Coordinates of C-alpha atoms and ligand atoms in Angstrom, one line a residue:
M262 CA -19.0 29.4 -2.7
C263 CA -21.7 31.5 -4.1
G264 CA -22.7 34.8 -2.5
I265 CA -26.1 36.2 -1.6
I266 CA -27.3 39.7 -0.8
G267 CA -30.8 41.0 0.0
Y268 CA -32.3 44.3 0.8
I269 CA -35.7 45.6 2.0
G270 CA -36.4 49.2 3.2
G271 CA -37.0 52.8 2.1
K272 CA -34.2 53.2 -0.4
Q273 CA -33.9 52.0 -4.0
A274 CA -32.8 48.4 -3.7
Y275 CA -30.7 48.1 -6.9
P276 CA -27.7 50.3 -6.0
I277 CA -27.5 48.6 -2.6
L278 CA -27.6 45.1 -4.1
I279 CA -24.9 46.0 -6.7
E280 CA -22.7 47.4 -4.0
G281 CA -23.3 44.2 -2.0
L282 CA -22.4 42.0 -4.9
H283 CA -19.1 43.9 -5.4
K284 CA -18.4 43.2 -1.7
L285 CA -18.8 39.5 -2.4
E286 CA -16.6 39.4 -5.5
Y287 CA -13.5 38.5 -3.6
K288 CA -14.9 35.0 -3.2
G289 CA -14.7 34.1 -6.9
Y290 CA -17.7 33.5 -9.1
D291 CA -18.7 33.0 -12.7
S292 CA -22.1 34.7 -13.1
A293 CA -24.2 37.3 -11.4
G294 CA -27.8 38.4 -11.1
I295 CA -30.4 40.4 -9.2
A296 CA -34.2 40.5 -8.7
V297 CA -35.9 43.8 -7.7
Q298 CA -39.5 43.8 -6.5
G299 CA -40.9 46.5 -8.8
P300 CA -44.4 48.2 -8.5
D301 CA -46.1 45.4 -10.4
S302 CA -43.5 42.8 -11.3
L303 CA -40.3 41.1 -10.2
K304 CA -37.6 42.4 -12.4
I305 CA -34.7 40.0 -13.0
I306 CA -31.4 40.8 -14.6
K307 CA -28.6 38.3 -14.9
T308 CA -25.5 37.5 -16.8
K309 CA -22.6 35.2 -17.2
G310 CA -19.4 36.9 -16.0
K311 CA -18.8 39.9 -13.8
V312 CA -21.0 42.2 -11.8
S313 CA -19.8 45.0 -14.1
H314 CA -21.5 43.2 -17.0
L315 CA -24.6 43.1 -15.0
E316 CA -24.4 46.9 -14.4
E317 CA -23.9 47.4 -18.2
K318 CA -26.9 45.2 -18.9
A319 CA -29.1 47.1 -16.4
G320 CA -28.0 50.4 -18.0
E321 CA -28.8 53.8 -16.7
G322 CA -32.5 53.2 -16.0
F323 CA -32.0 50.5 -13.4
P324 CA -35.0 48.6 -12.1
V325 CA -37.0 50.5 -9.5
G326 CA -38.1 49.0 -6.2
F327 CA -37.5 48.9 -2.5
A328 CA -36.8 45.2 -2.0
G329 CA -34.7 42.7 -3.9
F330 CA -31.9 40.2 -3.8
G331 CA -28.8 39.4 -5.7
H332 CA -26.4 36.5 -6.2
L333 CA -22.9 35.6 -7.4
R334 CA -22.8 32.0 -8.7
W335 CA -20.0 29.6 -8.5
A336 CA -21.4 26.9 -10.8
T337 CA -22.3 23.5 -9.5
H338 CA -25.2 22.0 -11.5
G339 CA -24.9 23.3 -15.1
A340 CA -22.1 25.3 -16.7
P341 CA -21.8 29.1 -16.1
S342 CA -24.4 30.7 -18.3
E343 CA -27.1 33.4 -18.2
I344 CA -29.8 30.8 -18.0
N345 CA -28.2 29.0 -15.1
A346 CA -27.3 32.2 -13.2
H347 CA -29.5 33.2 -10.3
P348 CA -32.2 34.4 -9.5
Q349 CA -34.0 31.3 -10.7
K350 CA -37.8 31.6 -11.4
A351 CA -40.7 29.2 -11.2
C352 CA -43.1 28.7 -14.2
S353 CA -44.6 32.1 -13.6
D354 CA -42.3 35.1 -13.5
D355 CA -43.7 35.9 -10.1
F356 CA -41.6 33.7 -7.8
A357 CA -37.8 33.9 -7.8
L358 CA -35.0 33.0 -5.5
V359 CA -31.3 33.0 -5.0
H360 CA -29.6 30.0 -3.5
N361 CA -26.2 28.9 -2.2
G362 CA -25.6 25.1 -1.8
I363 CA -26.4 21.8 -3.4
I364 CA -29.8 20.1 -3.5
E365 CA -29.1 16.4 -3.5
N366 CA -32.5 15.1 -4.5
Y367 CA -33.1 17.7 -7.2
L368 CA -33.4 15.1 -10.0
S369 CA -36.3 13.2 -8.4
L370 CA -38.0 16.4 -7.4
R371 CA -37.6 17.8 -10.9
R372 CA -39.2 14.6 -12.4
W373 CA -42.1 14.8 -9.9
L374 CA -42.6 18.6 -10.5
E375 CA -42.5 18.0 -14.3
S376 CA -45.2 15.3 -13.9
E377 CA -47.2 18.0 -12.1
G378 CA -46.9 20.3 -15.1
H379 CA -43.9 22.5 -14.1
R380 CA -41.6 23.5 -16.9
F381 CA -37.9 23.8 -16.3
V382 CA -35.5 26.0 -18.3
S383 CA -32.2 25.8 -16.5
E384 CA -29.8 22.9 -15.6
T385 CA -29.6 24.1 -12.0
D386 CA -30.7 22.3 -8.8
T387 CA -31.9 25.7 -7.6
E388 CA -34.7 25.9 -10.0
V389 CA -36.4 23.0 -8.3
I390 CA -36.8 25.1 -5.1
A391 CA -38.4 27.9 -7.1
H392 CA -41.0 25.5 -8.5
L393 CA -41.6 23.9 -5.1
I394 CA -42.4 27.3 -3.6
E395 CA -44.8 28.0 -6.5
H396 CA -46.3 24.5 -6.0
Y397 CA -47.0 25.0 -2.3
Y398 CA -48.0 28.6 -2.5
R399 CA -51.4 29.2 -0.9
G400 CA -51.3 32.9 -0.3
D401 CA -48.3 33.0 2.1
L402 CA -44.7 33.1 0.8
L403 CA -43.2 32.2 4.2
E404 CA -45.4 29.0 4.5
S405 CA -44.6 27.9 1.0
V406 CA -40.9 28.3 1.6
Q407 CA -41.2 26.4 4.8
E408 CA -43.1 23.7 3.0
A409 CA -40.6 23.6 0.1
I410 CA -37.5 23.2 2.2
K411 CA -39.0 20.2 4.0
K412 CA -38.9 18.4 0.6
V413 CA -35.3 19.0 -0.2
T414 CA -32.2 17.3 1.0
G415 CA -28.8 19.0 0.8
S416 CA -27.4 22.3 1.8
F417 CA -29.0 25.7 1.2
A418 CA -28.9 29.4 2.1
L419 CA -31.6 31.2 0.2
I420 CA -33.8 34.3 -0.3
A421 CA -37.1 34.0 -2.0
G422 CA -39.5 36.7 -3.2
Y423 CA -43.0 36.8 -4.7
R424 CA -44.4 39.6 -6.8
D425 CA -47.6 40.1 -4.8
E426 CA -45.7 40.2 -1.4
K427 CA -43.5 43.2 -2.1
D428 CA -43.2 44.1 1.5
R429 CA -41.3 41.0 2.5
L430 CA -38.4 38.6 1.7
V431 CA -38.2 35.1 3.1
C432 CA -34.9 33.4 3.8
A433 CA -33.7 30.0 5.0
R434 CA -30.6 28.1 5.7
K435 CA -29.2 24.7 6.2
D436 CA -25.4 23.9 6.4
L437 CA -24.4 27.2 4.9
P438 CA -24.1 30.7 6.4
L439 CA -26.9 33.2 6.1
M440 CA -27.3 36.4 8.2
I441 CA -29.6 39.3 8.6
G442 CA -28.3 42.8 9.3
L443 CA -30.7 45.2 11.2
G444 CA -30.7 48.7 9.9
G445 CA -33.6 50.5 11.6
E446 CA -36.3 51.0 8.9
E447 CA -34.4 48.7 6.5
N448 CA -32.9 45.2 6.7
F449 CA -30.2 43.4 4.8
I450 CA -29.6 39.7 4.2
S451 CA -26.3 38.1 3.2
S452 CA -24.3 34.9 3.2
D453 CA -21.3 37.0 4.1
L454 CA -20.6 39.5 6.9
A455 CA -18.5 41.6 4.5
A456 CA -21.6 42.6 2.6
L457 CA -23.5 43.6 5.7
L458 CA -20.9 45.5 7.7
P459 CA -21.0 48.7 5.5
H460 CA -24.6 49.0 6.6
T461 CA -24.9 47.7 10.1
R462 CA -23.1 45.8 12.9
K463 CA -26.3 44.4 14.4
I464 CA -26.6 40.9 13.0
H465 CA -28.8 37.9 13.4
I466 CA -27.0 34.7 12.3
L467 CA -29.5 32.1 11.2
E468 CA -29.0 28.6 12.6
D469 CA -29.5 25.4 10.6
G470 CA -33.1 24.7 9.7
E471 CA -34.3 28.2 10.5
T472 CA -36.4 30.4 8.2
A473 CA -36.9 34.2 8.5
L474 CA -39.5 36.7 7.4
V475 CA -37.8 40.0 6.7
T476 CA -39.7 43.2 6.2
A477 CA -38.4 46.8 6.3
S478 CA -39.2 47.2 9.9
A479 CA -39.1 43.7 11.4
V480 CA -37.3 40.3 11.3
K481 CA -39.1 37.2 12.5
I482 CA -37.0 34.0 12.8
Y483 CA -38.7 30.6 12.9
N484 CA -37.3 27.2 13.9
T485 CA -37.9 23.9 12.0
D486 CA -41.3 23.6 13.7
C487 CA -42.2 27.0 12.3
T488 CA -42.4 28.5 15.8
V489 CA -41.2 32.1 16.2
L490 CA -37.9 32.4 18.1
Q491 CA -37.0 35.3 20.4
R492 CA -33.3 36.1 19.9
K493 CA -31.2 39.2 20.3
A494 CA -29.1 40.3 17.5
Q495 CA -25.3 40.2 17.9
E496 CA -23.0 43.2 17.8
I497 CA -20.2 42.5 15.3
T498 CA -16.9 44.2 15.8
W499 CA -14.8 42.9 12.8
D500 CA -13.8 45.3 10.1
V501 CA -14.7 44.5 6.5
T502 CA -11.3 43.1 5.5
S503 CA -11.2 40.6 8.3
A504 CA -14.9 39.7 7.6
E505 CA -13.9 38.8 4.0
K506 CA -11.4 36.4 5.4
G507 CA -13.9 35.1 8.0
G508 CA -12.0 36.9 10.7
Y509 CA -8.7 35.3 9.8
E510 CA -5.6 37.2 8.7
H511 CA -5.2 35.2 5.6
F512 CA -7.3 33.3 3.1
M513 CA -5.0 30.3 3.5
R514 CA -5.8 29.9 7.2
K515 CA -9.5 30.4 6.5
E516 CA -9.3 27.7 3.8
I517 CA -7.5 25.4 6.1
M518 CA -10.2 25.9 8.7
E519 CA -12.9 25.3 6.1
Q520 CA -11.7 21.8 5.4
P521 CA -14.3 19.9 7.5
Q522 CA -17.1 21.7 5.7
A523 CA -15.4 21.2 2.3
L524 CA -15.2 17.4 3.0
R525 CA -18.9 17.3 3.9
E526 CA -19.7 18.9 0.6
T527 CA -17.5 16.4 -1.2
M528 CA -19.3 13.4 0.4
R529 CA -22.8 14.9 0.0
G530 CA -25.0 12.5 -1.9
R531 CA -22.1 10.2 -2.4
L532 CA -21.6 8.5 1.0
L533 CA -25.0 7.2 2.0
E534 CA -26.4 5.6 5.1
G535 CA -23.7 6.9 7.3
G536 CA -21.0 5.7 4.9
R537 CA -22.3 2.2 4.5
K538 CA -23.0 2.7 0.8
I539 CA -21.0 4.7 -1.8
N540 CA -23.0 6.1 -4.7
L541 CA -21.0 7.4 -7.7
A542 CA -23.7 6.8 -10.2
E543 CA -22.9 10.4 -11.4
L544 CA -19.9 8.9 -13.2
D545 CA -22.1 6.8 -15.3
F546 CA -19.7 3.8 -15.4
A547 CA -21.2 0.7 -17.0
P548 CA -20.5 -2.4 -14.8
E549 CA -18.4 -3.9 -17.6
E550 CA -16.3 -0.7 -18.0
I551 CA -15.4 -0.9 -14.3
E552 CA -14.7 -4.6 -14.5
K553 CA -12.2 -4.3 -17.4
I554 CA -10.0 -1.5 -16.1
S555 CA -6.6 -3.1 -16.0
K556 CA -4.4 0.0 -15.6
I557 CA -4.7 3.5 -14.3
F558 CA -2.7 6.6 -15.0
I559 CA -3.0 9.6 -12.7
V560 CA -1.8 12.9 -14.3
A561 CA -1.6 16.3 -12.6
C562 CA 0.7 19.1 -11.4
G563 CA 2.0 20.4 -8.1
T564 CA -0.3 19.7 -5.2
A565 CA -2.8 17.8 -7.3
Y566 CA 0.1 15.5 -8.4
H567 CA 0.8 14.8 -4.7
A568 CA -2.8 13.9 -4.2
G569 CA -2.3 11.5 -7.2
L570 CA 0.6 9.9 -5.4
V571 CA -1.6 9.0 -2.4
G572 CA -4.2 7.8 -4.9
K573 CA -1.6 5.4 -6.4
Y574 CA -0.9 3.7 -3.0
L575 CA -4.6 3.5 -2.4
L576 CA -5.8 2.2 -5.7
E577 CA -3.0 -0.4 -6.0
K578 CA -3.5 -1.6 -2.4
I579 CA -7.3 -1.9 -2.6
L580 CA -7.9 -2.8 -6.2
R581 CA -4.6 -4.5 -7.1
I582 CA -4.5 -2.6 -10.4
P583 CA -1.2 -1.1 -11.5
V584 CA -1.2 2.7 -11.3
E585 CA 1.3 5.2 -12.7
V586 CA 1.4 8.8 -11.6
D587 CA 2.8 11.4 -13.9
V588 CA 3.6 15.1 -13.6
A589 CA 1.4 16.4 -16.5
S590 CA 4.3 18.2 -18.3
E591 CA 6.3 14.9 -18.3
F592 CA 3.4 12.6 -19.3
R593 CA 2.9 14.5 -22.5
Y594 CA 6.4 14.2 -23.8
R595 CA 7.4 10.7 -22.7
D596 CA 5.2 8.9 -25.2
P597 CA 3.3 7.0 -22.4
L598 CA 2.3 3.4 -23.0
L599 CA -1.4 3.8 -23.1
C600 CA -3.4 0.7 -23.9
A601 CA -7.0 -0.5 -24.1
D602 CA -8.7 -0.8 -20.7
T603 CA -6.6 2.0 -19.2
L604 CA -8.3 4.7 -17.2
V605 CA -6.7 8.1 -17.2
I606 CA -7.5 10.2 -14.2
V607 CA -6.5 13.9 -14.4
I608 CA -6.6 16.0 -11.2
S609 CA -6.8 19.8 -11.3
Q610 CA -8.3 22.2 -8.8
S611 CA -8.7 25.0 -11.3
G612 CA -9.4 22.8 -14.3
E613 CA -7.4 25.3 -16.4
T614 CA -3.8 24.2 -15.8
A615 CA -2.3 24.1 -19.3
D616 CA 0.0 21.1 -18.7
T617 CA -2.9 19.0 -17.3
L618 CA -5.2 20.0 -20.1
A619 CA -2.5 19.1 -22.7
A620 CA -2.1 15.7 -21.0
L621 CA -5.9 15.2 -21.0
R622 CA -6.1 16.0 -24.7
L623 CA -3.2 13.7 -25.5
A624 CA -4.9 10.8 -23.6
R625 CA -8.2 11.4 -25.4
E626 CA -6.5 11.6 -28.8
R627 CA -5.0 8.2 -28.1
G628 CA -8.6 6.9 -27.5
Q629 CA -8.3 6.8 -23.7
Q630 CA -11.2 7.4 -21.4
V631 CA -10.4 10.3 -19.1
L632 CA -11.9 10.9 -15.7
A633 CA -11.3 14.4 -14.3
I634 CA -11.2 15.3 -10.6
T635 CA -11.7 19.0 -10.5
N636 CA -13.1 21.8 -8.4
V637 CA -14.4 24.1 -11.1
V638 CA -17.6 23.4 -13.0
G639 CA -17.4 24.7 -16.6
S640 CA -13.6 24.6 -16.5
S641 CA -11.7 23.3 -19.6
V642 CA -10.8 20.1 -17.9
A643 CA -14.4 19.5 -16.8
R644 CA -15.7 20.2 -20.3
E645 CA -13.2 18.0 -22.1
A646 CA -13.0 15.0 -19.9
D647 CA -15.3 12.0 -20.5
K648 CA -16.3 11.8 -16.8
V649 CA -16.1 14.4 -14.1
F650 CA -15.9 14.1 -10.4
F651 CA -16.3 17.5 -8.8
T652 CA -14.6 18.0 -5.5
W653 CA -17.0 20.7 -4.3
A654 CA -14.4 22.4 -2.1
G655 CA -15.7 25.9 -3.0
P656 CA -13.5 28.6 -4.4
E657 CA -9.9 28.5 -3.2
I658 CA -8.3 31.9 -3.1
A659 CA -4.9 31.5 -1.5
V660 CA -2.3 30.4 -4.0
A661 CA -1.2 27.6 -1.7
S662 CA -3.7 24.8 -2.1
T663 CA -5.1 23.3 1.1
K664 CA -8.8 22.5 1.0
A665 CA -8.6 21.6 -2.7
Y666 CA -5.9 19.1 -1.9
L667 CA -7.8 17.5 1.0
T668 CA -11.0 17.1 -1.1
Q669 CA -8.9 15.7 -4.0
L670 CA -7.6 13.1 -1.6
F671 CA -11.1 12.4 -0.3
S672 CA -12.4 12.1 -3.9
L673 CA -9.7 9.5 -4.6
Y674 CA -10.7 7.5 -1.5
L675 CA -14.3 7.6 -2.6
L676 CA -13.5 6.6 -6.1
T677 CA -11.2 3.7 -4.9
F678 CA -13.8 2.3 -2.5
Y679 CA -16.5 2.8 -5.1
L680 CA -14.6 0.8 -7.7
A681 CA -13.8 -1.8 -5.0
Q682 CA -17.6 -2.0 -4.2
E683 CA -18.5 -2.4 -7.9
R684 CA -15.7 -4.9 -8.7
G685 CA -16.4 -6.9 -5.5
A686 CA -12.8 -6.3 -4.6
M687 CA -13.5 -6.0 -0.8
E688 CA -15.5 -7.9 1.8
Q689 CA -18.7 -6.1 2.4
I690 CA -17.9 -5.6 6.1
E691 CA -14.5 -4.1 5.3
L692 CA -16.1 -1.8 2.7
Q693 CA -18.6 -0.6 5.2
K694 CA -15.9 0.1 7.7
A695 CA -14.0 2.2 5.1
G696 CA -17.1 4.1 4.2
E697 CA -17.9 4.8 7.9
A698 CA -14.3 6.0 8.4
L699 CA -14.7 8.4 5.5
Y700 CA -18.0 9.6 6.7
N701 CA -16.6 10.5 10.1
L702 CA -13.4 12.0 8.7
P703 CA -14.6 15.7 8.9
D704 CA -15.0 15.3 12.7
Q705 CA -11.5 14.0 13.0
V706 CA -10.2 16.8 10.8
E707 CA -11.9 19.2 13.2
E708 CA -10.1 17.7 16.1
I709 CA -6.7 18.2 14.4
L710 CA -7.7 21.8 13.6
N711 CA -8.4 22.4 17.3
R712 CA -4.7 21.5 18.0
E713 CA -3.4 24.3 15.9
K714 CA -1.6 25.8 18.8
E715 CA 0.9 22.9 18.9
I716 CA 2.4 24.2 15.6
P717 CA 3.6 27.8 16.0
G718 CA 6.5 26.8 18.3
I719 CA 7.9 24.4 15.7
A720 CA 7.3 27.0 13.0
S721 CA 9.3 29.5 14.9
Y722 CA 12.4 27.2 14.9
L723 CA 11.9 26.3 11.2
S724 CA 11.6 30.0 10.3
R725 CA 15.2 30.7 11.2
W726 CA 16.6 28.2 8.7
E727 CA 16.9 28.4 4.9
S728 CA 16.8 24.7 4.3
A729 CA 14.7 21.9 5.7
F730 CA 14.0 18.2 5.0
F731 CA 10.7 16.3 5.0
I732 CA 11.0 12.5 5.2
G733 CA 8.6 9.6 5.2
R734 CA 8.0 6.2 3.7
N735 CA 5.1 4.9 1.7
L736 CA 2.0 7.0 2.2
D737 CA 4.0 9.2 4.6
F738 CA 6.4 10.0 1.7
A739 CA 3.5 11.2 -0.5
V740 CA 2.4 13.5 2.4
A741 CA 6.0 14.7 3.0
L742 CA 6.1 15.9 -0.6
E743 CA 3.0 18.0 -0.1
G744 CA 4.3 19.3 3.2
A745 CA 7.6 20.4 1.6
L746 CA 5.9 22.0 -1.3
K747 CA 3.6 24.0 1.0
L748 CA 6.6 25.2 3.0
K749 CA 8.7 26.2 0.0
E750 CA 6.0 28.0 -1.9
I751 CA 4.9 30.3 0.9
S752 CA 7.9 30.6 3.3
Y753 CA 10.6 30.5 0.6
I754 CA 12.6 28.0 2.6
H755 CA 14.3 25.4 0.5
A756 CA 12.4 22.2 1.6
E757 CA 13.3 18.8 0.2
A758 CA 11.1 15.8 0.6
Y759 CA 12.9 12.5 0.6
A760 CA 11.7 8.9 0.8
A761 CA 13.2 8.2 4.2
G762 CA 15.1 5.2 3.0
E763 CA 16.8 7.2 0.2
L764 CA 18.6 9.7 2.5
K765 CA 21.6 7.5 3.0
H766 CA 22.1 7.4 -0.7
G767 CA 23.2 11.0 -0.9
A768 CA 21.2 13.6 0.9
L769 CA 22.5 12.5 4.3
A770 CA 25.6 14.6 3.5
L771 CA 23.4 17.7 4.0
I772 CA 22.3 16.9 7.5
V773 CA 24.2 19.3 9.8
E774 CA 23.9 20.4 13.4
G775 CA 20.4 21.8 14.0
I776 CA 19.0 21.4 10.5
P777 CA 15.2 21.0 10.7
V778 CA 13.8 17.6 9.6
V779 CA 10.1 16.9 9.5
A780 CA 9.8 13.2 9.9
L781 CA 6.5 11.5 9.2
A782 CA 6.5 8.1 11.0
I783 CA 2.8 7.4 10.9
Q784 CA 2.5 4.2 8.8
E785 CA 2.8 1.4 11.2
T786 CA 4.1 -1.2 8.7
V787 CA 7.3 0.8 8.2
L788 CA 7.7 2.2 11.7
E789 CA 10.9 0.3 12.5
K790 CA 12.5 1.4 9.3
S791 CA 11.4 5.0 9.8
L792 CA 12.9 5.0 13.3
S793 CA 16.3 3.8 11.9
N794 CA 16.2 6.8 9.5
I795 CA 15.4 9.2 12.3
K796 CA 18.3 7.8 14.3
E797 CA 20.6 8.4 11.3
I798 CA 19.5 12.0 11.3
K799 CA 19.8 12.5 15.0
A800 CA 23.3 11.0 15.0
R801 CA 24.3 13.8 12.7
G802 CA 22.8 16.6 14.7
G803 CA 19.5 17.0 12.8
Y804 CA 16.6 18.6 14.7
V805 CA 13.6 16.2 14.2
F806 CA 10.0 17.2 14.3
C807 CA 8.1 14.0 14.3
F808 CA 4.5 13.3 13.2
A809 CA 3.5 9.9 14.6
R810 CA 0.3 8.3 15.9
E811 CA -0.9 7.6 19.3
G812 CA 0.6 4.4 20.6
M813 CA 4.0 5.2 19.1
E814 CA 5.2 7.0 22.3
A815 CA 8.5 5.2 22.1
L816 CA 9.5 7.6 19.3
A817 CA 9.3 10.6 21.7
S818 CA 12.6 10.0 23.3
E819 CA 14.3 9.8 19.9
V820 CA 13.1 13.1 18.5
D821 CA 13.0 16.8 19.5
S822 CA 9.3 17.3 19.2
I823 CA 6.3 15.1 18.4
F824 CA 2.7 15.5 17.2
Y825 CA 0.4 12.5 17.6
L826 CA -2.4 11.7 15.2
P827 CA -5.3 9.7 16.5
S828 CA -5.0 5.9 16.5
T829 CA -8.7 5.4 15.8
L830 CA -8.3 5.3 12.0
D831 CA -6.6 2.7 9.9
D832 CA -3.2 3.8 8.5
I833 CA -4.5 4.1 5.0
F834 CA -6.7 7.1 5.9
L835 CA -4.1 9.1 7.8
P836 CA -2.7 11.1 4.9
M837 CA -6.0 13.1 5.2
L838 CA -5.1 14.0 8.8
A839 CA -1.4 14.2 8.6
V840 CA -1.4 16.9 6.0
I841 CA -3.2 19.4 8.3
P842 CA -0.4 20.1 10.8
L843 CA 1.9 20.4 7.8
Q844 CA -0.4 23.0 6.3
F845 CA -0.2 24.9 9.6
L846 CA 3.5 24.5 9.8
A847 CA 4.0 26.1 6.4
Y848 CA 1.5 28.8 7.3
Y849 CA 3.0 29.8 10.6
T850 CA 6.6 29.6 9.3
A851 CA 5.6 32.0 6.4
V852 CA 3.9 34.3 8.9
A853 CA 7.0 34.2 11.2
R854 CA 9.2 35.2 8.2
G855 CA 6.8 38.0 7.2
C856 CA 6.0 36.4 3.8
P857 CA 2.9 37.4 1.8
V858 CA 1.1 34.1 2.6
D859 CA -1.8 34.3 0.1
N860 CA 0.2 35.6 -2.8
P861 CA 3.7 34.2 -2.8
R862 CA 6.2 35.7 -5.3
N863 CA 6.5 34.3 -8.8
L864 CA 3.3 32.1 -8.4
T865 CA -0.3 32.3 -9.7
K866 CA -3.3 30.4 -8.6
S867 CA -3.9 28.9 -12.0
V868 CA -1.0 28.2 -14.3
T869 CA -2.3 28.5 -17.9
V870 CA 1.0 28.4 -19.7
E871 CA 2.9 25.2 -20.5
Ligands
AGP1157 C1 -0.3 24.3 -4.8 O1 -0.2 24.9 -3.5 C2 0.2 25.0 -5.9 N1 -0.2 26.4 -5.9 C3 0.2 24.3 -7.2 O2 1.2 23.3 -7.1 C4 -1.1 23.7 -7.9 O3 -1.5 22.6 -7.1 C5 -0.7 23.3 -9.3 O4 -0.4 24.5 -10.1 C6 -1.9 22.6 -10.0 O5 -3.0 23.4 -10.1 P1 -4.4 22.8 -10.5 O6 -4.8 21.9 -9.4 O7 -5.3 24.0 -10.5 O8 -4.3 22.1 -11.8

């Protein structure tokens, strides 16, 4: 996500803000900017690219002033560019703000503000808040911010400043972190502890809906009713490195834990009325376009390909449209049979994977409409596709993809049920149930995350082997492939995923006494068959870790260890829960083997060579 830093006190703000931005760089970003409250103006400098470019731009004579705020942007609305970088201003140059998050109703607000005479210059949703603050300003910045945030729906962590109120900054949060560091006769604001800890360990963590008025010598925190709250600051004991990782030892574990929030971002503005309505108007499909889709190709690499495999089961089951899933590097060279009325979906976290990009280009050259599911605004895939569905997972730093995968799955579910809604392919009541299940999924993910401690024991056994199998049928097989990939890439254990029914056609020869086999037996329709496959393995001495669902207790006596997923959800949604213990399994196995979890050998986050 984006990063925010603010300062007010007796020192020059600029060097402190720049230092703070450097501290936030590890999160990933595409542009940077600062605003400093000068003697008679708000001086703004911003740039596309790195903080070092910003420093070059500011030059030797940096802006002078004792208060200000800075921002690192990870693009959401509008490509990375200087104009879209933060701080964003209102019509006059006197109001500015930096913002993390997404404003869902920015388009309607923008239209209304334009009708009131406001002029917009950027493509961002953030600019709307700057104009709202200007619109409601009656001589008190705090009140105008409080008024403005009442009008917006979505998520935000923000700092606002006004030229004529140099002695104060106003900040607010909803659904995203924002904290204030107390430093005596100076105060600091940031979205991230890592940027505050070099200055202070006394921290106020704002709660949802709260606003704060921050001066050099005082911090006043207000609740949603604008009443002042009395709250003591917390004493933080983390070091900077663990603060960057949210207190976790590795980015991978942090990103696994971020999945509920990532899903909430993916569904924001798309699942309405508690899930009863799916709105993907952003894709701008004409009704007849949706109606005539007669075939779908899904093209991707690695983890994104595995998400595509789940998508295939789903789209075919719900829409009854044939779906082919291709590894991007194969798609390109197999002369695929693309025909009119085919929709090509490419999936890529980074949006820069060379094989996926080449496949996208081939499809477009052949006249196909390409829909991209990606996490990175402004990426090549996002720019070249006809339609883009952003996953909004936030930057993923660990090489092993976790939250990006889950949000890709979630996006495919949203897309499938949206197409079903528009094609009339499902009964209204069934569609509502599906939407509600998706809406409640982040809570269910949280419950699985809370059971993390069930995994290290299994991982400890696994870590002593050089080879392991993952088996499953149907949707379970698609998840098994992802579980095996995760394990091999970070623990260096040779892990093979097999369609459970295929084992007896060859790989069963490799089952020896004690070999670990991760068996996914979640899908009820194939339970009997999965059980037979588990028995085949047990009969040959395999050590079976089973992932099943509540109600399948009969399996327990057949296996060596069992993890139950909740029975509250329909089978079709369970891949989104089943993958989580497998992510933990790979993680704890890699840790037990002393592997460099976040940066496995020979791999990079974004593979830009074919
Ligand atoms: C996942 O853990 C991998 N690191 C890798 O398979 C990755 O998913 C693949 O390289 C595709 O990347 P993309 O989603 O950025 O296109």
